mmCIF file of C-alpha atoms in Angstrom:
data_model
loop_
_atom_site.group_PDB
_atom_site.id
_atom_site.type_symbol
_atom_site.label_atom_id
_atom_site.label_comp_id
_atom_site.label_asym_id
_atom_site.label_seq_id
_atom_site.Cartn_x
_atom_site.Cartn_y
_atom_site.Cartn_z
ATOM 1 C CA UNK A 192 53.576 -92.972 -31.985
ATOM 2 C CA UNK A 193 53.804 -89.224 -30.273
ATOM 3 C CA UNK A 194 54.782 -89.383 -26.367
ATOM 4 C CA UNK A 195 52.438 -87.935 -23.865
ATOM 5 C CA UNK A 196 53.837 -86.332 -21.006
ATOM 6 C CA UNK A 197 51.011 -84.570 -19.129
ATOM 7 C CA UNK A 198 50.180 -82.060 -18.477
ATOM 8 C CA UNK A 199 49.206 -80.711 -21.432
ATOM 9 C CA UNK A 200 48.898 -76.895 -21.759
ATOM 10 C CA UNK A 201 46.826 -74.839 -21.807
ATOM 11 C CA UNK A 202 48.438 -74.462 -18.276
ATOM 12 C CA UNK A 203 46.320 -73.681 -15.331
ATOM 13 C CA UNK A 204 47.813 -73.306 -11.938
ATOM 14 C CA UNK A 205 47.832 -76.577 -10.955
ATOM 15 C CA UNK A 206 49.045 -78.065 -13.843
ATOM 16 C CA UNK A 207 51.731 -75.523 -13.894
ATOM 17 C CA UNK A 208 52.997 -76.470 -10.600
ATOM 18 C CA UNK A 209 52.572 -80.201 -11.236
ATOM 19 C CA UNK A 210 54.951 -79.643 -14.690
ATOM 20 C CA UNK A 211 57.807 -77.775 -12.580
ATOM 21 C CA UNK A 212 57.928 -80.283 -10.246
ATOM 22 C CA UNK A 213 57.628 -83.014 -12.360
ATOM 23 C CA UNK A 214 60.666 -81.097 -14.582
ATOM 24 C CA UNK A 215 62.711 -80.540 -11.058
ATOM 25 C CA UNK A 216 62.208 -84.268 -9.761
ATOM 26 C CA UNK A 217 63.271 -85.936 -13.529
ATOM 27 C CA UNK A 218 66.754 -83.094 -13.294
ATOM 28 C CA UNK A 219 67.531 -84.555 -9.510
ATOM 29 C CA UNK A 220 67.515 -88.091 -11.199
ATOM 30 C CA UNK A 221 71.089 -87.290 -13.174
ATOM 31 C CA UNK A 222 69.581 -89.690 -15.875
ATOM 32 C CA UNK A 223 70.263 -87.327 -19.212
ATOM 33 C CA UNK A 224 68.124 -90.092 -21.070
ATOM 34 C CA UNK A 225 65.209 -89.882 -18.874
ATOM 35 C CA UNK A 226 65.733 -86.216 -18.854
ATOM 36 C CA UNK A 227 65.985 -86.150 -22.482
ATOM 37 C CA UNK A 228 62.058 -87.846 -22.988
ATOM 38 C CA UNK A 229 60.508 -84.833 -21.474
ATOM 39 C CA UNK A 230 61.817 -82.399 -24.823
ATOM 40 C CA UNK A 231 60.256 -82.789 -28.557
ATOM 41 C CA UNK A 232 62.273 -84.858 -30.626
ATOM 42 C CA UNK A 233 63.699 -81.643 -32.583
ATOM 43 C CA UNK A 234 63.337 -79.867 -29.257
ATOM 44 C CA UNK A 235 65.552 -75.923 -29.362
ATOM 45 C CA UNK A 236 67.541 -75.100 -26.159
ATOM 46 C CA UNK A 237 69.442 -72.682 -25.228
ATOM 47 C CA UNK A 238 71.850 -72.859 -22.214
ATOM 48 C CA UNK A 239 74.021 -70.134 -21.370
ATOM 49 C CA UNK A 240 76.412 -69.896 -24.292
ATOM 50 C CA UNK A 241 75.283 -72.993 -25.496
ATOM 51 C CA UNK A 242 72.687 -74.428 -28.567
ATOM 52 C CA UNK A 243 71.286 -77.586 -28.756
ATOM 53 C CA UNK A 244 69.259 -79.284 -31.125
ATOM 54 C CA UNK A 245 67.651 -82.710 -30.658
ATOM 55 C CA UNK A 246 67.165 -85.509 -27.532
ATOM 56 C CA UNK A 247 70.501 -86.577 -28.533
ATOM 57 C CA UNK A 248 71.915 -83.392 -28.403
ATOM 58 C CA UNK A 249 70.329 -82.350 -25.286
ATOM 59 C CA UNK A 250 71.197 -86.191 -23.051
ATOM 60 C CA UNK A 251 74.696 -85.632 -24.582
ATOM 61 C CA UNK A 252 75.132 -82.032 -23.001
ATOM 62 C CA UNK A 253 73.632 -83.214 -19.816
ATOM 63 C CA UNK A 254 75.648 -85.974 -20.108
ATOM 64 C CA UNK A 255 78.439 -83.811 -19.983
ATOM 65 C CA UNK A 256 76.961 -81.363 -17.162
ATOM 66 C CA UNK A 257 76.761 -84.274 -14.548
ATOM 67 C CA UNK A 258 80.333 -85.489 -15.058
ATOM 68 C CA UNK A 259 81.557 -82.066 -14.223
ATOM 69 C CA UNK A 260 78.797 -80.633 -11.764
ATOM 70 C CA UNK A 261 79.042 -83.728 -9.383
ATOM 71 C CA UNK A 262 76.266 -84.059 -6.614
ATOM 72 C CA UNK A 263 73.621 -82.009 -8.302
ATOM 73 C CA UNK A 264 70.868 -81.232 -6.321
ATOM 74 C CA UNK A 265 68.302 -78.909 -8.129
ATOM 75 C CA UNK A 266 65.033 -76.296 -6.892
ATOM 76 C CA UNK A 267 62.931 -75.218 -9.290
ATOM 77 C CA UNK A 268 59.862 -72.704 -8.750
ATOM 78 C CA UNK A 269 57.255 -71.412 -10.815
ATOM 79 C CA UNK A 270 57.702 -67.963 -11.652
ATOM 80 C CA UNK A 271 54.583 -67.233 -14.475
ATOM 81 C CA UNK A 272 52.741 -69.209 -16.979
ATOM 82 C CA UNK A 273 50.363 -68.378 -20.258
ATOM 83 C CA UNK A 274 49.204 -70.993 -22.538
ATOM 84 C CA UNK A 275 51.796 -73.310 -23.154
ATOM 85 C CA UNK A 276 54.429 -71.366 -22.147
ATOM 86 C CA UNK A 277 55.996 -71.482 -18.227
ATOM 87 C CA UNK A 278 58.392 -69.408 -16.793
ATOM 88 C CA UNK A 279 60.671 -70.867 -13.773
ATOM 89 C CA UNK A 280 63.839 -69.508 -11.053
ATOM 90 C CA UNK A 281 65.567 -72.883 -10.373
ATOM 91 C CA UNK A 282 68.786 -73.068 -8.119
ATOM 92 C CA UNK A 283 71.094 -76.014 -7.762
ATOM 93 C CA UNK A 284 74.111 -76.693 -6.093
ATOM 94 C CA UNK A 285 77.282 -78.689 -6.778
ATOM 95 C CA UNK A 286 80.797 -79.301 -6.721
ATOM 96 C CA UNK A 287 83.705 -79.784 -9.137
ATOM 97 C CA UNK A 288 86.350 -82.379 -9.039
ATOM 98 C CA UNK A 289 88.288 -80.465 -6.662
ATOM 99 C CA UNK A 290 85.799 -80.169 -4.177
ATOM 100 C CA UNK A 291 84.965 -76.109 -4.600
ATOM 101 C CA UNK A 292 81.090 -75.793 -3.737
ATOM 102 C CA UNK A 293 78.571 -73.802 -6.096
ATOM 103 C CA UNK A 294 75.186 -72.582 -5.978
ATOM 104 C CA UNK A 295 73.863 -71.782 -9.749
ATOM 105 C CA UNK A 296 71.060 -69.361 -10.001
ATOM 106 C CA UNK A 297 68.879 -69.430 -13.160
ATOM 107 C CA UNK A 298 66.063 -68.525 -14.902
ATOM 108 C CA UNK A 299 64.138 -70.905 -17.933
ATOM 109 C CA UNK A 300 61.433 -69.868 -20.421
ATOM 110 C CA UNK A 301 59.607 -73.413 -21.664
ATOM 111 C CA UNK A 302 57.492 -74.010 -24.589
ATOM 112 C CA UNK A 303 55.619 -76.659 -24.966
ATOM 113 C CA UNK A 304 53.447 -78.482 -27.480
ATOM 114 C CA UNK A 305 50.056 -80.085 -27.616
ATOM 115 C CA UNK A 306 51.429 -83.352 -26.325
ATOM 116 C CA UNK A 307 52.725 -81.986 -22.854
ATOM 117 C CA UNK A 308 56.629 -82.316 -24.802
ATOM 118 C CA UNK A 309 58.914 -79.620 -24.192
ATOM 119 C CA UNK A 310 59.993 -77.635 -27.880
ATOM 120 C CA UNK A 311 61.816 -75.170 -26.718
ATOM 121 C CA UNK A 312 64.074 -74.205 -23.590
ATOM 122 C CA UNK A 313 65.923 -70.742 -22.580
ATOM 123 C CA UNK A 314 68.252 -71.093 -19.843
ATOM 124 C CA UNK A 315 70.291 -67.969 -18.554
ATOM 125 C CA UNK A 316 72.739 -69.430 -15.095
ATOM 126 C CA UNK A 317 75.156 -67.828 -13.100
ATOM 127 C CA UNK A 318 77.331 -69.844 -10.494
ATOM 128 C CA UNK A 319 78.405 -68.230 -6.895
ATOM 129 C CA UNK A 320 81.216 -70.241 -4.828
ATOM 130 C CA UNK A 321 79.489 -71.121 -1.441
ATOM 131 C CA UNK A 322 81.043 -73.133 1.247
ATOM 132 C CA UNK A 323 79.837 -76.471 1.020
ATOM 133 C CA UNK A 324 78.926 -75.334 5.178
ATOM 134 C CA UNK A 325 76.255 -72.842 2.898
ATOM 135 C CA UNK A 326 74.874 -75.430 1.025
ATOM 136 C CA UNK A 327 71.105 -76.072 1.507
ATOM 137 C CA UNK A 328 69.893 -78.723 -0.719
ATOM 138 C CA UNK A 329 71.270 -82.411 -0.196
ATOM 139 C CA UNK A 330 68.828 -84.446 -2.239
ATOM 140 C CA UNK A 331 65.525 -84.684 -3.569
ATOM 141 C CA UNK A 332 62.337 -81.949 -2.414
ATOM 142 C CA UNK A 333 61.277 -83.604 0.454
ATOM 143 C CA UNK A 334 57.090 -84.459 0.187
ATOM 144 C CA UNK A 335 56.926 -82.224 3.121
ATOM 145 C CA UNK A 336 58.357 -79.483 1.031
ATOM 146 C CA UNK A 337 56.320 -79.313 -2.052
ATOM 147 C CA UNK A 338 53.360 -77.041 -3.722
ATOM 148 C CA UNK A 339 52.126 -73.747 -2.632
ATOM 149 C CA UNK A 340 54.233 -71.894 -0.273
ATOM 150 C CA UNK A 341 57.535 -73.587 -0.426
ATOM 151 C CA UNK A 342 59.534 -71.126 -2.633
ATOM 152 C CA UNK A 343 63.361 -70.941 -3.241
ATOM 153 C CA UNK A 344 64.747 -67.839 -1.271
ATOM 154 C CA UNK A 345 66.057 -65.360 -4.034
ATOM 155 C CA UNK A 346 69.766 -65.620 -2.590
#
């Protein structure tokens, strides 16, 4: 039996909105397996330098990600959509085992198919030291903080 994970393209604003947020609150769990059910089951990533292929593929990498980026706390915001394809800036922030604070600045291109399932995922990230004094983001969006004019600052 297919998975449904609305909303299902074509995208219109709203829907749009409602699948970036939906896609930001599922990262800010840290659960790669719950993460993982939003993407096809032959679902095509790329991620910086890195290919993927697969759910298992994909929870393994993000496995991977949360072990070393420890207290991940993500943004995303909607930057265009067409279709079933959506365009997004994200920034998260993090730190390594030795305590060094990050900020990682991205953009994503998504595909998705009829069934609201995520096919295909272009990621390009950079990482900027911060001060953990910089940081801005300690948990979860905030209700307060959600839908129509509550962007991520470009820097």
């Amino acid at each position: 039996m297919t998975q449904l994970r609305p909303p299902f393209p074509p995208f219109d604003l709203d829907s749009a909105l409602a699948k970036v947020q939906a896609a930001e609150d599922a990262w800010n769990t840290r659960d790669p397996h719950k993460v993982a059910l939003a993407y096809t089951e032959d679902s095509v990533w790329r991620n910086r330098d890195v290919f993927l292929t697969g759910r298992e593929q994909i929870a393994d990498f993000l496995t991977a990600k949360w072990e070393r980026e420890l207290d991940y706390v993500l943004r995303k915001s909607l930057w265009a959509f067409d279709g079933n394809r959506i365009a997004v800036r994200f920034q998260y922030e993090w730190h390594d085992t030795e305590g060094l604070w990050f900020r990682s600045y991205g953009n994503e291109l998504w595909e998705f198919d009829e069934h609201g399932l995520m096919s295909r995922r272009e990621a390009s990230i950079n990482d900027v030291a911060i001060q953990e004094s910089d940081r801005r983001y300690f948990g979860p969006r905030p209700e307060d903080e959600r839908g129509p004019g509550h962007d991520i600052p470009l820097r």
